[in-house]
Amino acid sequence: MSARRVVTLAAAAVLAAAPGFAAPTLWERTRDPAAARAERALRRLERIFDGVVQAEGDLQMMQDFRLGTLAIAEMSGAHAFTQPRLRLLLARVLIEADIGREEQAAELARAVLDRLAPGEVWLEAEARVVLAAAAKTPEASLREIARALPLAWHPGTRSSLLRRRADAHMARGDVLASVADYRAAIPATGFAAESALARFGLAVALERSGNLPAALEELRLARLIAPRVHGAELGVLSLPGVFAFRPWDTHYAIALAELGAIPGAADTSAAALSCEKAMAGFQEYLAAAPPSDSWSPAARAHLKALEPTCRTLREQAPRVEDDEPEE
């Protein structure tokens, strides 16, 4: 559920093209065989990792390319190279693969920052974005995003950083700051997936601020603009980039998405199914959230309101008759 794509390939392309990051010359490769090996490894990994972009929309294939890139990096000994672009590419792969190796990615980014030369702004920007993506607590995330955001120029990267900051604010209970960041993330990107995720996050924040009608409208817009994901059943929540500092918030988001799908359901049976899924999501949220959770009362209120709605929809839905057995 938490494919983490705060670091974008578009930013990587800019890094590769930036003036300060030209490939080693023939003379430099001759003098320094290690630099030549690092450059070959970088090119090979970039070609494989580019498959993630080409496979956009097929979640399994995207993950296959990420893991394939990581496997090649491990076999080529990429960890031992000091080439900053190679280190940052490896850090991006570790982040996007979502296999619990964020701290290793952060170490690679910090190593790049420790050896920055004057004027290497693009390297600093990429390293800061990696550190923001690797942060595991809201406090650390807010600190790293404050450093990364002024350096990030790519719209998709800025949107991801703003959405992550919004989630950090939400985890700390600052709903108004979360709403503001989600709103800012929408015009920051021209990409459908990023816009859909920003609107979905805004919907959750608005609902938690007490504005359910506005939240349902944002959910409707998020569903309209979200690209279809092959083999996925969760709509917007299946898109790469979904993340929550509090894992149980995923249940709340799923429940709210199903709640928003009830009015626009294709028929009574579909509406009844969405209603049941919404109830299940809120129940799972209450089971996973700590006793002191601020949003548990809202989840209970939703459950109480949904019970008669689901009952009515079940009664109105046409019954599926079993085929009579042949004699």
PDB file of N, CA, C and O in Angstrom, residues 208 246-252 281-300:
ATOM      1  N   ARG A 208     -11.677  15.345   8.285  1.00  0.00           N
ATOM      2  CA  ARG A 208     -11.243  15.408   9.677  1.00  0.00           C
ATOM      3  C   ARG A 208     -11.346  16.820  10.251  1.00  0.00           C
ATOM      4  O   ARG A 208     -11.308  16.995  11.467  1.00  0.00           O
ATOM      5  N   ARG A 246       1.123   6.999  10.080  1.00  0.00           N
ATOM      6  CA  ARG A 246       0.374   6.133  10.992  1.00  0.00           C
ATOM      7  C   ARG A 246      -0.287   5.055  10.131  1.00  0.00           C
ATOM      8  O   ARG A 246      -1.251   5.344   9.411  1.00  0.00           O
ATOM      9  N   PRO A 247       0.204   3.821  10.156  1.00  0.00           N
ATOM     10  CA  PRO A 247      -0.301   2.791   9.239  1.00  0.00           C
ATOM     11  C   PRO A 247      -1.807   2.590   9.301  1.00  0.00           C
ATOM     12  O   PRO A 247      -2.436   2.289   8.280  1.00  0.00           O
ATOM     13  N   TRP A 248      -2.405   2.762  10.474  1.00  0.00           N
ATOM     14  CA  TRP A 248      -3.849   2.534  10.584  1.00  0.00           C
ATOM     15  C   TRP A 248      -4.662   3.593   9.836  1.00  0.00           C
ATOM     16  O   TRP A 248      -5.836   3.390   9.559  1.00  0.00           O
ATOM     17  N   ASP A 249      -4.033   4.717   9.482  1.00  0.00           N
ATOM     18  CA  ASP A 249      -4.746   5.718   8.693  1.00  0.00           C
ATOM     19  C   ASP A 249      -5.122   5.194   7.312  1.00  0.00           C
ATOM     20  O   ASP A 249      -6.036   5.720   6.668  1.00  0.00           O
ATOM     21  N   THR A 250      -4.419   4.162   6.848  1.00  0.00           N
ATOM     22  CA  THR A 250      -4.764   3.562   5.558  1.00  0.00           C
ATOM     23  C   THR A 250      -6.183   3.006   5.596  1.00  0.00           C
ATOM     24  O   THR A 250      -6.942   3.142   4.632  1.00  0.00           O
ATOM     25  N   HIS A 251      -6.572   2.381   6.716  1.00  0.00           N
ATOM     26  CA  HIS A 251      -7.933   1.850   6.846  1.00  0.00           C
ATOM     27  C   HIS A 251      -8.964   2.978   6.785  1.00  0.00           C
ATOM     28  O   HIS A 251     -10.024   2.835   6.166  1.00  0.00           O
ATOM     29  N   TYR A 252      -8.646   4.091   7.425  1.00  0.00           N
ATOM     30  CA  TYR A 252      -9.559   5.241   7.423  1.00  0.00           C
ATOM     31  C   TYR A 252      -9.730   5.772   6.000  1.00  0.00           C
ATOM     32  O   TYR A 252     -10.841   6.093   5.563  1.00  0.00           O
ATOM     33  N   GLY A 281     -13.769  -0.883   6.711  1.00  0.00           N
ATOM     34  CA  GLY A 281     -12.590  -0.031   6.839  1.00  0.00           C
ATOM     35  C   GLY A 281     -12.564   0.721   8.159  1.00  0.00           C
ATOM     36  O   GLY A 281     -11.525   0.786   8.833  1.00  0.00           O
ATOM     37  N   PHE A 282     -13.700   1.286   8.544  1.00  0.00           N
ATOM     38  CA  PHE A 282     -13.754   2.011   9.817  1.00  0.00           C
ATOM     39  C   PHE A 282     -13.572   1.052  11.002  1.00  0.00           C
ATOM     40  O   PHE A 282     -12.946   1.405  12.010  1.00  0.00           O
ATOM     41  N   GLN A 283     -14.110  -0.154  10.893  1.00  0.00           N
ATOM     42  CA  GLN A 283     -13.926  -1.142  11.960  1.00  0.00           C
ATOM     43  C   GLN A 283     -12.456  -1.533  12.095  1.00  0.00           C
ATOM     44  O   GLN A 283     -11.931  -1.651  13.213  1.00  0.00           O
ATOM     45  N   GLU A 284     -11.773  -1.720  10.965  1.00  0.00           N
ATOM     46  CA  GLU A 284     -10.353  -2.072  10.999  1.00  0.00           C
ATOM     47  C   GLU A 284      -9.523  -0.914  11.552  1.00  0.00           C
ATOM     48  O   GLU A 284      -8.531  -1.120  12.255  1.00  0.00           O
ATOM     49  N   TYR A 285      -9.930   0.302  11.231  1.00  0.00           N
ATOM     50  CA  TYR A 285      -9.234   1.470  11.773  1.00  0.00           C
ATOM     51  C   TYR A 285      -9.338   1.489  13.298  1.00  0.00           C
ATOM     52  O   TYR A 285      -8.339   1.673  14.003  1.00  0.00           O
ATOM     53  N   LEU A 286     -10.538   1.289  13.813  1.00  0.00           N
ATOM     54  CA  LEU A 286     -10.743   1.308  15.262  1.00  0.00           C
ATOM     55  C   LEU A 286      -9.972   0.179  15.945  1.00  0.00           C
ATOM     56  O   LEU A 286      -9.474   0.344  17.068  1.00  0.00           O
ATOM     57  N   ALA A 287      -9.856  -0.956  15.272  1.00  0.00           N
ATOM     58  CA  ALA A 287      -9.128  -2.086  15.853  1.00  0.00           C
ATOM     59  C   ALA A 287      -7.627  -1.823  15.901  1.00  0.00           C
ATOM     60  O   ALA A 287      -6.930  -2.309  16.799  1.00  0.00           O
ATOM     61  N   ALA A 288      -7.109  -1.039  14.943  1.00  0.00           N
ATOM     62  CA  ALA A 288      -5.662  -0.821  14.852  1.00  0.00           C
ATOM     63  C   ALA A 288      -5.197   0.448  15.560  1.00  0.00           C
ATOM     64  O   ALA A 288      -4.049   0.529  15.998  1.00  0.00           O
ATOM     65  N   ALA A 289      -6.066   1.445  15.679  1.00  0.00           N
ATOM     66  CA  ALA A 289      -5.671   2.731  16.262  1.00  0.00           C
ATOM     67  C   ALA A 289      -5.488   2.611  17.773  1.00  0.00           C
ATOM     68  O   ALA A 289      -6.169   1.820  18.427  1.00  0.00           O
ATOM     69  N   PRO A 290      -4.573   3.385  18.352  1.00  0.00           N
ATOM     70  CA  PRO A 290      -4.399   3.371  19.808  1.00  0.00           C
ATOM     71  C   PRO A 290      -5.621   3.964  20.506  1.00  0.00           C
ATOM     72  O   PRO A 290      -6.379   4.730  19.900  1.00  0.00           O
ATOM     73  N   PRO A 291      -5.831   3.634  21.779  1.00  0.00           N
ATOM     74  CA  PRO A 291      -7.025   4.119  22.499  1.00  0.00           C
ATOM     75  C   PRO A 291      -7.148   5.638  22.524  1.00  0.00           C
ATOM     76  O   PRO A 291      -8.262   6.172  22.561  1.00  0.00           O
ATOM     77  N   SER A 292      -6.017   6.331  22.510  1.00  0.00           N
ATOM     78  CA  SER A 292      -6.046   7.795  22.601  1.00  0.00           C
ATOM     79  C   SER A 292      -6.186   8.483  21.246  1.00  0.00           C
ATOM     80  O   SER A 292      -6.083   9.711  21.159  1.00  0.00           O
ATOM     81  N   ASP A 293      -6.437   7.720  20.192  1.00  0.00           N
ATOM     82  CA  ASP A 293      -6.470   8.285  18.842  1.00  0.00           C
ATOM     83  C   ASP A 293      -7.530   9.381  18.719  1.00  0.00           C
ATOM     84  O   ASP A 293      -8.674   9.222  19.169  1.00  0.00           O
ATOM     85  N   SER A 294      -7.142  10.485  18.078  1.00  0.00           N
ATOM     86  CA  SER A 294      -8.027  11.646  17.973  1.00  0.00           C
ATOM     87  C   SER A 294      -9.207  11.430  17.034  1.00  0.00           C
ATOM     88  O   SER A 294     -10.242  12.092  17.168  1.00  0.00           O
ATOM     89  N   TRP A 295      -9.051  10.512  16.064  1.00  0.00           N
ATOM     90  CA  TRP A 295     -10.072  10.380  15.031  1.00  0.00           C
ATOM     91  C   TRP A 295     -10.970   9.168  15.242  1.00  0.00           C
ATOM     92  O   TRP A 295     -11.875   8.931  14.437  1.00  0.00           O
ATOM     93  N   SER A 296     -10.767   8.426  16.315  1.00  0.00           N
ATOM     94  CA  SER A 296     -11.628   7.273  16.585  1.00  0.00           C
ATOM     95  C   SER A 296     -13.094   7.668  16.781  1.00  0.00           C
ATOM     96  O   SER A 296     -13.994   6.970  16.285  1.00  0.00           O
ATOM     97  N   PRO A 297     -13.390   8.778  17.485  1.00  0.00           N
ATOM     98  CA  PRO A 297     -14.805   9.169  17.606  1.00  0.00           C
ATOM     99  C   PRO A 297     -15.473   9.405  16.252  1.00  0.00           C
ATOM    100  O   PRO A 297     -16.644   9.044  16.061  1.00  0.00           O
ATOM    101  N   ALA A 298     -14.738   9.987  15.306  1.00  0.00           N
ATOM    102  CA  ALA A 298     -15.310  10.211  13.974  1.00  0.00           C
ATOM    103  C   ALA A 298     -15.573   8.882  13.274  1.00  0.00           C
ATOM    104  O   ALA A 298     -16.598   8.717  12.589  1.00  0.00           O
ATOM    105  N   ALA A 299     -14.651   7.922  13.431  1.00  0.00           N
ATOM    106  CA  ALA A 299     -14.851   6.605  12.819  1.00  0.00           C
ATOM    107  C   ALA A 299     -16.089   5.924  13.404  1.00  0.00           C
ATOM    108  O   ALA A 299     -16.880   5.308  12.672  1.00  0.00           O
ATOM    109  N   ARG A 300     -16.275   6.040  14.716  1.00  0.00           N
ATOM    110  CA  ARG A 300     -17.466   5.441  15.345  1.00  0.00           C
ATOM    111  C   ARG A 300     -18.744   6.124  14.848  1.00  0.00           C
ATOM    112  O   ARG A 300     -19.770   5.461  14.629  1.00  0.00           O
TER     113      ARG A 300
END
